[in-house]
Amino acid sequence: MGESLTSNVFVFLLAAFLGYEVVRRVSPQLHTPLMALTNAISAISVVGALTIAGAGDGHTLLITLGVIATACAMVNVVGGFMITDRMLKMFKKRKGK
Amino acid sequence: MHWGNFAIIAKAAFYPHAAGLPWYVTIIYLAAAGSFVLSLKWLSSHKTARLGVKAGEIGMAAAIIATLFLPEIRQYNWIFIAGIAGAAVGILLAVLTPMTAVPQQTALSHAFGALAAALVGTAEFYSHQSHLTHFHTVVICVESLLGYLTFTGSLIAAGKLQEVLPTRPIVFKFQNPLNFIIFALAIAAAVWLAIDPAQGIVYPVFIALALLFGVMLIIPIGGGDMPTVIALLNSYAGLSAAAMGFVVNNKLLIIGGALEGSSGFILSMIMCKAMNRSFINVLFGQAQAEKAASSDDVYAGRIKNTTAEEVADFLTSARRVVIVPGYGLAVAQAQHVTGELFELLESRGVDVQFAIHPVAGRMPGHMNVLLAEADIPYDHLHEMEEINEQFGEVDVVLVNGANDVVNPDARENPNSPIAGMPILNVDKARTVVVIKRSLSPGFAGIPNPLFACDNCLMLFSDGKAATTEIIQQIKAQ
């Protein structure tokens, strides 16, 4: 685990820094959609939940935990992107007169 | 180079660790990580923002599909049931949530994300319990702690925002010491587990402590601090997803979680700065604001009332009008009538702009979403720094449901509890009209000298009723 930990910490730090630089440039007007979008993106954790829910030889308890986790993460995967788009759709410039 | 060597190098690159991913999954994960970063980058401009959502969706879909092809996934029935159930709830939440309720919906989605991370942590603990290393246990404990406390904390926040729970701070004696003890016990349990992972019985206790700590952390926080708290929970939810990436050794999860973690961190910093408070003060400083000056001294004999008819005259004869929407406007659900007022005044040749304080509304950027929903074009919505210099040239400022964020004491009175908080300099305008139910104080609990200024008029009414009446008066002119 030691070696993968070092590279994981590297990835975490770089991603956090990159996120900081990118998010800093988002207009305060879009901070609510930003929160919805990042929430949808972090729902990528569904990938981890899937591997536990799908392990065929796993214990029932583990599969149950994995299945509930998958459902929870899927709420954000689908709901997060949809509500972000719903909000962004409402931001319009002055209609041409 | 010998081809055999090349194959070994290529294999090493694609299989980063022993239980490695097939190379095609690694490539798709890498592309998904790139699409997530692009997604956030494109959000920095209105023009590309919706493209950003598409990029994120494509990356997400590709990563999920690739994962389903992993050899370790052997049974699909439950996955599909869970996926469809989750997606159905997600669609309902996304479609049915009114824009005024987006803060609660966001808090709920933090709860879902955190619970997913927490449950995966729990599953990892029990599936490897017999052969967990000390270190792996620590990582699982971090994931579980973050996940479970964010889960209950977000539920409490959502309950407060939905007003099924009291929005006022729930405080009692020795609250902070008690919270500290709960947290210390949770850490002690985690340390015990790290030393001896076989102590299976300690883990449920640890979970219970984390759940309890999440509740205790959020109940003392009042409605006015919700924007900061939501941003902070956003950060925690991201960090718990990243912690899950460490536990299951998946870099895509680490990246997705880190992006949300740093985004939530930036937003909570912005919120704290906008209220001139520190994290510590928001989370643990529930002390009642001391009375800076009695409201009688500030207001006595100096409050001037106005009527909707008079305000209608002011507005139609003005060249430049700035509307300052506050939390009260969101509570009164007055955004649509405000949009109507905007259209009416613009059609009469009045220049109408909106000045939005960072903590207006119930979460970062919430007011902008509400006004955008009311069809107010976004180039008329301005942030504080952008518009503050211009108030001197404004004929009429209409403050609707805002109080502390337009309190000149923050700028002028170093002894004020809100001294140093950035405010909108509405008092510099020629005329200020404040729509407010009464002279009751805002979240800071202090009187507002603005209301006693010579150029300030009070229209005592509900934000929505007053705006509707002003519209009627303008139409009747």
Coordinates of C-alpha atoms in Angstrom, one line a residue:
Chain A
M1 CA 0.0 0.0 0.0
G2 CA 3.0 2.3 0.7
E3 CA 3.9 3.0 -2.9
S4 CA 0.4 3.5 -4.1
L5 CA -0.2 5.8 -1.2
T6 CA 2.5 8.1 -2.2
S7 CA 1.3 8.4 -5.7
N8 CA -2.3 8.8 -4.5
V9 CA -1.3 11.7 -2.2
F10 CA 0.5 13.2 -5.3
V11 CA -2.7 12.9 -7.3
F12 CA -4.8 14.3 -4.5
L13 CA -2.6 17.4 -4.0
L14 CA -2.3 18.1 -7.7
A15 CA -6.1 17.7 -8.2
A16 CA -6.9 19.9 -5.2
F17 CA -4.5 22.6 -6.5
L18 CA -5.9 22.3 -10.1
G19 CA -9.5 22.5 -8.6
Y20 CA -8.5 25.6 -6.6
E21 CA -7.1 27.3 -9.7
V22 CA -10.0 26.4 -12.0
V23 CA -12.8 27.1 -9.4
R24 CA -11.3 30.5 -8.5
R25 CA -12.1 31.7 -12.0
V26 CA -15.8 30.8 -11.8
S27 CA -18.0 33.9 -11.6
P28 CA -19.8 34.3 -8.2
Q29 CA -23.0 34.4 -10.3
L30 CA -22.6 30.7 -11.0
H31 CA -21.6 29.6 -7.5
T32 CA -24.8 27.6 -6.9
P33 CA -24.5 25.7 -10.2
L34 CA -20.8 25.2 -9.4
M35 CA -21.7 23.5 -6.1
A36 CA -24.2 21.3 -7.9
L37 CA -21.7 20.4 -10.6
T38 CA -18.8 19.5 -8.3
N39 CA -21.3 17.4 -6.3
A40 CA -22.2 15.6 -9.4
I41 CA -18.5 15.1 -10.3
S42 CA -17.6 13.7 -6.9
A43 CA -20.4 11.2 -7.3
I44 CA -17.8 9.4 -9.4
S45 CA -17.5 7.5 -6.1
V46 CA -20.3 5.4 -7.7
V47 CA -17.4 3.5 -9.3
G48 CA -16.1 2.4 -5.9
A49 CA -19.6 1.4 -4.8
L50 CA -20.1 -0.6 -8.0
T51 CA -17.1 -2.8 -7.4
I52 CA -18.4 -3.7 -3.9
A53 CA -22.0 -4.2 -5.0
G54 CA -21.0 -6.3 -8.0
A55 CA -18.6 -8.7 -6.2
G56 CA -20.5 -12.0 -6.8
D57 CA -18.8 -14.0 -4.1
G58 CA -19.1 -11.3 -1.4
H59 CA -20.9 -11.5 1.9
T60 CA -24.6 -10.4 1.8
L61 CA -23.9 -7.6 4.3
L62 CA -21.1 -6.2 2.0
I63 CA -23.2 -6.4 -1.1
T64 CA -26.1 -4.7 0.7
L65 CA -23.8 -1.9 1.7
G66 CA -22.5 -1.6 -1.8
V67 CA -26.0 -1.6 -3.3
I68 CA -27.2 1.2 -1.0
A69 CA -24.0 3.2 -1.7
T70 CA -24.5 2.7 -5.5
A71 CA -28.1 4.0 -5.2
C72 CA -27.0 7.0 -3.1
A73 CA -24.2 7.9 -5.5
M74 CA -26.5 7.4 -8.6
V75 CA -28.9 10.0 -7.1
N76 CA -26.1 12.6 -7.4
V77 CA -24.7 11.3 -10.7
V78 CA -28.1 11.8 -12.4
G79 CA -29.6 14.6 -10.2
G80 CA -26.4 16.6 -9.9
F81 CA -25.9 17.1 -13.7
M82 CA -29.5 17.6 -14.4
I83 CA -30.1 20.3 -11.8
T84 CA -26.9 22.1 -12.8
D85 CA -28.1 22.2 -16.4
R86 CA -31.5 23.3 -15.3
M87 CA -30.0 26.3 -13.5
L88 CA -27.6 27.2 -16.2
K89 CA -30.4 27.2 -18.8
M90 CA -32.0 30.1 -16.9
F91 CA -29.1 32.5 -17.1
K92 CA -29.8 34.5 -20.2
K93 CA -28.4 37.7 -21.6
R94 CA -30.6 40.6 -22.5
K95 CA -32.8 39.5 -25.4
G96 CA -32.0 41.5 -28.5
K97 CA -34.2 44.5 -29.0
Chain B
M1 CA 14.6 -1.3 -27.5
H2 CA 13.7 -4.9 -27.3
W3 CA 9.9 -5.5 -27.8
G4 CA 9.7 -7.6 -24.7
N5 CA 11.1 -4.8 -22.5
F6 CA 8.6 -2.4 -24.1
A7 CA 5.8 -4.7 -23.2
I8 CA 6.9 -4.9 -19.6
I9 CA 7.2 -1.1 -19.4
A10 CA 3.8 -0.7 -21.1
K11 CA 2.3 -3.2 -18.7
A12 CA 3.8 -1.4 -15.7
A13 CA 2.4 1.9 -17.0
F14 CA -1.1 0.5 -17.4
Y15 CA -1.1 -1.7 -14.3
P16 CA -0.1 0.7 -11.6
H17 CA -0.4 -1.8 -8.8
A18 CA -0.8 -5.5 -8.4
A19 CA -4.6 -5.7 -8.5
G20 CA -4.4 -3.3 -11.4
L21 CA -7.0 -2.1 -13.8
P22 CA -7.2 -3.4 -17.4
W23 CA -5.4 -0.8 -19.6
Y24 CA -8.5 0.3 -21.4
V25 CA -10.2 1.1 -18.1
T26 CA -7.2 3.1 -17.0
I27 CA -7.3 5.2 -20.2
I28 CA -11.0 5.8 -19.9
Y29 CA -10.5 6.9 -16.2
L30 CA -7.8 9.2 -17.3
A31 CA -10.1 10.8 -20.0
A32 CA -12.9 11.1 -17.4
A33 CA -10.6 12.9 -15.0
G34 CA -9.7 15.3 -17.8
S35 CA -13.3 15.8 -18.7
F36 CA -14.1 16.7 -15.1
V37 CA -11.4 19.4 -15.0
L38 CA -12.6 20.8 -18.3
S39 CA -16.1 20.7 -17.1
L40 CA -15.2 23.0 -14.2
K41 CA -13.0 25.2 -16.4
W42 CA -15.9 25.7 -18.8
L43 CA -18.1 26.8 -16.0
S44 CA -16.0 30.0 -15.7
S45 CA -17.9 31.5 -18.6
H46 CA -21.6 31.7 -19.2
K47 CA -21.0 30.9 -22.9
T48 CA -19.4 27.6 -22.2
A49 CA -21.0 26.6 -18.9
R50 CA -23.6 24.2 -20.4
L51 CA -20.9 22.6 -22.5
G52 CA -19.1 22.0 -19.2
V53 CA -22.1 20.0 -17.9
K54 CA -22.0 17.9 -21.1
A55 CA -18.3 17.2 -20.7
G56 CA -18.8 16.1 -17.1
E57 CA -21.7 13.9 -18.1
I58 CA -19.8 12.2 -20.9
G59 CA -16.8 11.6 -18.6
M60 CA -19.1 10.2 -15.9
A61 CA -21.0 7.9 -18.3
A62 CA -17.8 6.6 -19.8
A63 CA -16.2 5.9 -16.4
I64 CA -19.3 4.0 -15.2
I65 CA -19.6 1.9 -18.3
A66 CA -15.9 1.0 -18.2
T67 CA -16.3 0.0 -14.5
L68 CA -19.2 -2.3 -15.4
F69 CA -16.8 -4.2 -17.6
L70 CA -14.2 -4.8 -14.8
P71 CA -13.6 -8.5 -14.2
E72 CA -14.3 -8.2 -10.5
I73 CA -17.9 -7.2 -11.1
R74 CA -19.7 -10.5 -11.5
Q75 CA -23.3 -9.9 -10.7
Y76 CA -25.4 -7.2 -12.3
N77 CA -29.0 -7.6 -11.0
W78 CA -28.6 -5.6 -7.9
I79 CA -26.4 -3.0 -9.6
F80 CA -29.1 -2.3 -12.1
I81 CA -31.8 -2.1 -9.5
A82 CA -29.7 0.3 -7.4
G83 CA -28.7 2.3 -10.4
I84 CA -32.3 2.7 -11.6
A85 CA -33.7 3.5 -8.2
G86 CA -30.9 6.1 -7.6
A87 CA -31.4 7.6 -11.0
A88 CA -35.1 7.9 -10.5
V89 CA -34.7 9.7 -7.2
G90 CA -32.1 11.9 -8.8
I91 CA -34.4 12.8 -11.7
L92 CA -37.3 13.6 -9.4
L93 CA -35.1 15.8 -7.2
A94 CA -33.6 17.6 -10.2
V95 CA -36.9 18.3 -11.9
L96 CA -39.2 18.9 -9.0
T97 CA -37.0 21.1 -6.7
P98 CA -38.2 24.7 -6.9
M99 CA -35.3 27.1 -7.3
T100 CA -36.0 28.6 -3.8
A101 CA -35.3 25.0 -2.4
V102 CA -32.0 24.4 -4.2
P103 CA -30.1 24.9 -0.9
Q104 CA -31.9 22.1 0.8
Q105 CA -31.6 19.9 -2.3
T106 CA -27.8 20.6 -2.3
A107 CA -27.6 19.7 1.4
L108 CA -29.5 16.5 0.6
S109 CA -27.1 15.6 -2.2
H110 CA -24.1 16.1 0.1
A111 CA -25.8 13.7 2.5
F112 CA -26.2 11.1 -0.3
G113 CA -22.6 11.5 -1.5
A114 CA -21.3 11.3 2.0
L115 CA -23.4 8.2 2.9
A116 CA -22.1 6.4 -0.2
A117 CA -18.5 7.1 0.8
A118 CA -19.3 6.1 4.4
L119 CA -20.9 2.8 3.4
V120 CA -18.1 1.9 1.1
G121 CA -15.7 2.5 4.0
T122 CA -17.7 0.2 6.2
A123 CA -17.9 -2.5 3.6
E124 CA -14.1 -2.2 3.1
F125 CA -13.6 -2.5 6.8
Y126 CA -15.6 -5.7 7.2
S127 CA -14.4 -7.3 4.0
H128 CA -10.7 -7.0 4.9
Q129 CA -11.0 -7.0 8.6
S130 CA -9.0 -10.1 9.1
H131 CA -6.0 -8.8 7.2
L132 CA -6.2 -5.0 7.5
T133 CA -2.9 -3.2 7.9
H134 CA -2.7 -0.5 10.5
F135 CA -2.4 2.1 7.8
H136 CA -5.3 0.9 5.7
T137 CA -7.5 1.0 8.9
V138 CA -6.5 4.6 9.4
V139 CA -7.6 5.5 5.9
I140 CA -10.9 3.6 6.3
C141 CA -11.5 5.5 9.6
V142 CA -10.9 8.8 8.0
E143 CA -13.3 8.0 5.2
S144 CA -15.9 6.7 7.6
L145 CA -15.6 9.7 10.0
L146 CA -15.9 12.2 7.2
G147 CA -18.7 10.3 5.5
Y148 CA -20.9 9.7 8.5
L149 CA -20.5 13.1 10.0
T150 CA -21.1 14.8 6.7
F151 CA -24.2 12.6 6.2
T152 CA -25.9 13.6 9.5
G153 CA -24.6 17.2 9.4
S154 CA -26.0 17.6 5.9
L155 CA -29.4 16.1 6.9
I156 CA -29.6 18.6 9.8
A157 CA -28.6 21.5 7.4
A158 CA -31.3 20.3 4.9
G159 CA -33.9 20.1 7.8
K160 CA -33.0 23.6 8.9
L161 CA -33.2 25.0 5.4
Q162 CA -36.5 23.3 4.8
E163 CA -37.7 24.5 8.2
V164 CA -38.7 21.1 9.4
L165 CA -36.1 21.8 12.1
P166 CA -35.8 25.1 14.0
T167 CA -33.6 27.5 12.0
R168 CA -32.5 29.3 15.2
P169 CA -29.2 28.1 16.7
I170 CA -29.8 25.3 19.3
V171 CA -27.4 26.1 22.1
F172 CA -26.9 24.8 25.6
K173 CA -24.3 25.0 28.3
F174 CA -21.0 23.2 27.8
Q175 CA -21.9 22.6 24.2
N176 CA -18.3 23.1 22.8
P177 CA -16.7 21.0 25.5
L178 CA -19.3 18.2 24.9
N179 CA -18.6 18.4 21.1
F180 CA -14.9 18.2 21.8
I181 CA -15.4 15.1 24.0
I182 CA -17.4 13.4 21.3
F183 CA -14.8 14.1 18.7
A184 CA -12.0 13.0 21.0
L185 CA -13.8 9.7 21.7
A186 CA -14.2 9.1 17.9
I187 CA -10.5 9.8 17.4
A188 CA -9.7 7.5 20.3
A189 CA -11.8 4.7 18.8
A190 CA -10.1 5.2 15.4
V191 CA -6.7 4.9 17.1
W192 CA -7.8 1.8 18.9
L193 CA -8.9 0.3 15.6
A194 CA -5.7 1.2 13.9
I195 CA -3.7 -0.5 16.6
D196 CA -5.9 -3.6 16.6
P197 CA -8.2 -3.8 13.5
A198 CA -9.6 -7.1 14.8
Q199 CA -11.5 -5.2 17.5
G200 CA -14.7 -5.4 15.3
I201 CA -16.9 -4.2 18.1
V202 CA -15.2 -0.8 18.3
Y203 CA -16.1 0.1 14.7
P204 CA -19.9 0.4 15.2
V205 CA -19.2 2.6 18.3
F206 CA -16.9 4.7 16.1
I207 CA -19.7 5.1 13.5
A208 CA -22.2 6.1 16.1
L209 CA -19.8 8.8 17.4
A210 CA -19.2 10.1 13.9
L211 CA -23.0 10.3 13.2
L212 CA -23.6 12.1 16.5
F213 CA -20.7 14.5 15.9
G214 CA -22.3 15.5 12.6
V215 CA -25.5 16.4 14.3
M216 CA -23.8 18.3 17.1
L217 CA -21.7 20.2 14.7
I218 CA -24.6 21.7 12.8
I219 CA -27.4 22.2 15.4
P220 CA -25.8 25.3 16.9
I221 CA -25.6 27.1 13.6
G222 CA -28.2 29.6 12.7
G223 CA -30.0 30.4 9.4
G224 CA -27.7 33.3 8.6
D225 CA -24.6 31.2 8.6
M226 CA -26.1 28.5 6.3
P227 CA -24.3 29.7 3.2
T228 CA -21.0 29.0 4.9
V229 CA -22.1 25.7 6.3
I230 CA -23.4 24.4 3.0
A231 CA -20.1 25.4 1.4
L232 CA -18.2 23.6 4.2
L233 CA -20.3 20.5 3.9
N234 CA -19.7 20.6 0.2
S235 CA -16.0 20.5 0.9
Y236 CA -16.4 17.6 3.4
A237 CA -18.5 15.6 1.0
G238 CA -15.7 16.0 -1.6
L239 CA -13.1 15.0 0.9
S240 CA -15.0 11.9 1.9
A241 CA -15.2 10.9 -1.8
A242 CA -11.5 11.5 -2.1
A243 CA -10.9 9.4 1.1
M244 CA -12.9 6.6 -0.6
G245 CA -10.5 6.9 -3.5
F246 CA -7.6 6.2 -1.1
V247 CA -9.4 3.2 0.4
V248 CA -10.3 1.5 -2.8
N249 CA -7.1 2.8 -4.4
N250 CA -8.7 4.6 -7.3
K251 CA -7.2 7.8 -8.6
L252 CA -10.3 8.9 -10.5
L253 CA -12.2 9.0 -7.2
I254 CA -9.4 10.9 -5.6
I255 CA -9.5 13.5 -8.4
G256 CA -13.3 13.9 -8.4
G257 CA -13.4 14.2 -4.6
A258 CA -10.4 16.7 -4.5
L259 CA -12.1 18.9 -7.1
E260 CA -15.3 19.1 -5.0
G261 CA -13.2 19.5 -1.8
S262 CA -11.2 22.5 -3.0
S263 CA -14.3 24.0 -4.6
G264 CA -16.2 23.8 -1.3
F265 CA -13.2 25.2 0.5
I266 CA -13.0 28.2 -1.8
L267 CA -16.7 28.9 -1.4
S268 CA -16.6 28.7 2.3
M269 CA -13.6 31.1 2.4
I270 CA -15.5 33.5 0.2
M271 CA -18.6 33.3 2.5
C272 CA -16.5 33.8 5.7
K273 CA -14.8 36.8 4.1
A274 CA -18.1 38.2 3.1
M275 CA -19.2 38.1 6.7
N276 CA -15.8 39.0 8.1
R277 CA -15.8 35.9 10.2
S278 CA -13.5 32.9 10.6
F279 CA -14.4 29.3 10.2
I280 CA -13.9 28.8 13.9
N281 CA -16.3 31.7 14.7
V282 CA -19.0 30.3 12.4
L283 CA -18.7 26.8 13.7
F284 CA -18.2 27.4 17.4
G285 CA -18.9 31.0 18.1
Q286 CA -22.6 31.0 18.9
A287 CA -22.2 33.8 21.5
Q288 CA -25.1 36.3 21.3
A289 CA -24.1 39.6 19.7
E290 CA -23.6 42.2 22.4
K291 CA -25.8 45.2 22.1
A292 CA -23.7 47.8 20.3
A293 CA -26.2 50.6 20.6
S294 CA -29.8 50.5 21.6
S295 CA -32.1 50.7 18.6
D296 CA -33.9 53.6 20.3
D297 CA -30.8 55.8 20.3
V298 CA -30.2 55.1 16.6
Y299 CA -33.7 55.3 15.3
A300 CA -35.5 57.8 17.6
G301 CA -37.4 60.3 15.6
R302 CA -35.3 59.8 12.5
I303 CA -37.2 57.2 10.6
K304 CA -39.1 58.4 7.6
N305 CA -42.0 56.4 6.2
T306 CA -42.9 56.2 2.6
T307 CA -45.7 54.7 0.5
A308 CA -45.7 52.5 -2.6
E309 CA -47.1 55.4 -4.5
E310 CA -44.2 57.7 -3.6
V311 CA -41.7 54.9 -4.4
A312 CA -43.3 54.4 -7.8
D313 CA -42.8 58.2 -8.5
F314 CA -39.1 58.0 -7.4
L315 CA -38.4 54.9 -9.6
T316 CA -40.1 56.2 -12.8
S317 CA -38.4 59.6 -12.5
A318 CA -35.0 58.1 -11.8
R319 CA -32.3 57.5 -14.5
R320 CA -30.4 54.8 -12.6
V321 CA -31.9 52.4 -10.2
V322 CA -30.1 49.7 -8.3
I323 CA -32.1 46.9 -6.6
V324 CA -30.4 45.2 -3.6
P325 CA -32.1 41.8 -3.0
G326 CA -31.4 40.1 0.3
Y327 CA -32.3 37.0 2.2
G328 CA -35.8 38.5 2.9
L329 CA -36.6 38.6 -0.8
A330 CA -35.9 34.9 -1.1
V331 CA -38.0 34.2 2.0
A332 CA -40.9 36.3 0.7
Q333 CA -40.5 34.5 -2.7
A334 CA -40.5 38.0 -4.3
Q335 CA -38.1 37.2 -7.2
H336 CA -40.8 37.0 -9.8
V337 CA -42.5 40.3 -9.0
T338 CA -39.0 41.8 -8.8
G339 CA -38.4 40.5 -12.4
E340 CA -41.7 42.1 -13.4
L341 CA -40.7 45.5 -11.8
F342 CA -37.4 45.2 -13.7
E343 CA -39.2 44.8 -17.0
L344 CA -41.6 47.6 -16.3
L345 CA -38.9 50.1 -15.4
E346 CA -36.6 49.1 -18.2
S347 CA -39.5 49.5 -20.7
R348 CA -39.9 53.1 -19.4
G349 CA -36.2 53.8 -20.0
V350 CA -34.9 53.5 -16.5
D351 CA -31.5 51.8 -16.2
V352 CA -32.0 49.0 -13.6
Q353 CA -29.1 47.0 -12.1
F354 CA -28.9 44.5 -9.3
A355 CA -26.3 44.6 -6.6
I356 CA -25.8 41.2 -5.0
H357 CA -23.9 40.7 -1.8
P358 CA -22.0 37.3 -1.6
V359 CA -24.1 36.1 1.3
A360 CA -27.5 37.2 -0.1
G361 CA -29.7 34.1 -0.3
R362 CA -29.2 30.9 1.5
M363 CA -26.2 29.5 -0.3
P364 CA -23.4 30.9 -2.4
G365 CA -24.8 32.3 -5.6
H366 CA -28.4 31.5 -4.7
M367 CA -29.7 35.0 -5.3
N368 CA -28.3 35.0 -8.8
V369 CA -30.2 31.7 -9.6
L370 CA -33.4 33.1 -8.2
L371 CA -33.2 36.3 -10.3
A372 CA -32.1 34.4 -13.4
E373 CA -35.2 32.3 -12.9
A374 CA -37.3 35.5 -12.8
D375 CA -35.9 36.3 -16.3
I376 CA -33.5 39.0 -15.2
P377 CA -30.6 39.0 -17.7
Y378 CA -27.4 38.1 -16.0
D379 CA -25.5 41.1 -17.3
H380 CA -27.7 43.2 -15.0
L381 CA -26.6 41.2 -11.9
H382 CA -23.5 42.6 -10.3
E383 CA -21.2 41.5 -7.5
M384 CA -20.4 43.8 -4.6
E385 CA -16.9 44.8 -5.8
E386 CA -18.2 45.6 -9.2
I387 CA -20.9 48.0 -8.3
N388 CA -19.8 49.5 -5.0
E389 CA -17.9 52.4 -6.6
Q390 CA -21.0 53.4 -8.6
F391 CA -23.5 54.0 -5.9
G392 CA -22.7 57.8 -5.9
E393 CA -24.2 58.1 -9.3
V394 CA -27.3 56.1 -8.5
D395 CA -30.6 58.0 -8.2
V396 CA -32.6 55.4 -6.3
V397 CA -31.5 52.2 -4.4
L398 CA -34.3 49.8 -3.6
V399 CA -33.2 47.5 -0.7
N400 CA -35.6 44.5 -0.5
G401 CA -35.1 42.1 2.4
A402 CA -31.4 42.9 3.1
N403 CA -30.2 44.4 6.4
D404 CA -26.7 43.7 7.8
V405 CA -25.1 43.7 4.3
V406 CA -26.1 47.4 3.8
N407 CA -25.3 48.5 7.4
P408 CA -22.8 51.5 7.2
D409 CA -21.7 50.7 10.7
A410 CA -19.6 47.9 9.3
R411 CA -17.6 50.5 7.4
E412 CA -17.6 53.4 9.9
N413 CA -17.9 52.1 13.4
P414 CA -14.9 50.1 14.6
N415 CA -16.8 49.0 17.7
S416 CA -19.6 47.5 15.8
P417 CA -19.9 43.7 16.0
I418 CA -19.9 43.6 12.2
A419 CA -17.0 46.1 11.9
G420 CA -14.9 45.3 8.8
M421 CA -17.6 43.2 7.1
P422 CA -17.7 44.2 3.4
I423 CA -21.0 45.9 2.7
L424 CA -22.9 47.4 -0.2
N425 CA -22.4 51.2 0.0
V426 CA -26.1 52.0 -0.7
D427 CA -26.0 55.0 1.6
K428 CA -24.0 56.9 -1.0
A429 CA -26.9 56.9 -3.4
R430 CA -29.2 59.9 -3.7
T431 CA -32.2 58.1 -2.3
V432 CA -32.5 54.8 -0.6
V433 CA -35.8 53.0 -0.2
V434 CA -35.8 50.0 2.2
I435 CA -38.6 47.5 2.0
K436 CA -38.8 45.8 5.4
R437 CA -41.5 44.4 7.6
S438 CA -40.4 46.2 10.7
L439 CA -37.3 47.8 12.3
S440 CA -36.3 44.4 13.7
P441 CA -32.6 43.6 13.5
G442 CA -30.9 41.2 11.0
F443 CA -28.8 38.2 11.8
A444 CA -26.1 40.3 13.5
G445 CA -28.8 41.5 16.0
I446 CA -27.8 45.2 15.8
P447 CA -29.7 48.3 14.7
N448 CA -28.9 49.7 11.2
P449 CA -28.1 53.5 11.1
L450 CA -28.8 53.4 7.4
F451 CA -32.5 53.5 8.2
A452 CA -32.0 56.8 10.1
C453 CA -30.1 58.4 7.3
D454 CA -31.5 61.6 5.8
N455 CA -31.6 60.0 2.3
C456 CA -33.3 56.8 3.5
L457 CA -37.0 56.1 3.4
M458 CA -38.7 53.0 4.9
L459 CA -41.5 51.1 3.2
F460 CA -42.8 48.8 6.0
S461 CA -44.3 45.8 4.2
D462 CA -43.7 42.3 3.1
G463 CA -41.2 42.2 0.2
K464 CA -43.6 40.6 -2.2
A465 CA -46.6 42.7 -1.3
A466 CA -44.7 45.9 -1.4
T467 CA -43.1 45.2 -4.9
T468 CA -46.6 44.2 -6.2
E469 CA -48.1 47.4 -5.0
I470 CA -45.2 49.5 -6.5
I471 CA -45.9 47.8 -9.8
Q472 CA -49.6 48.6 -9.6
Q473 CA -48.8 52.2 -8.8
I474 CA -46.4 52.6 -11.7
K475 CA -49.0 51.1 -14.1
A476 CA -51.6 53.5 -12.7
Q477 CA -49.5 56.5 -13.5

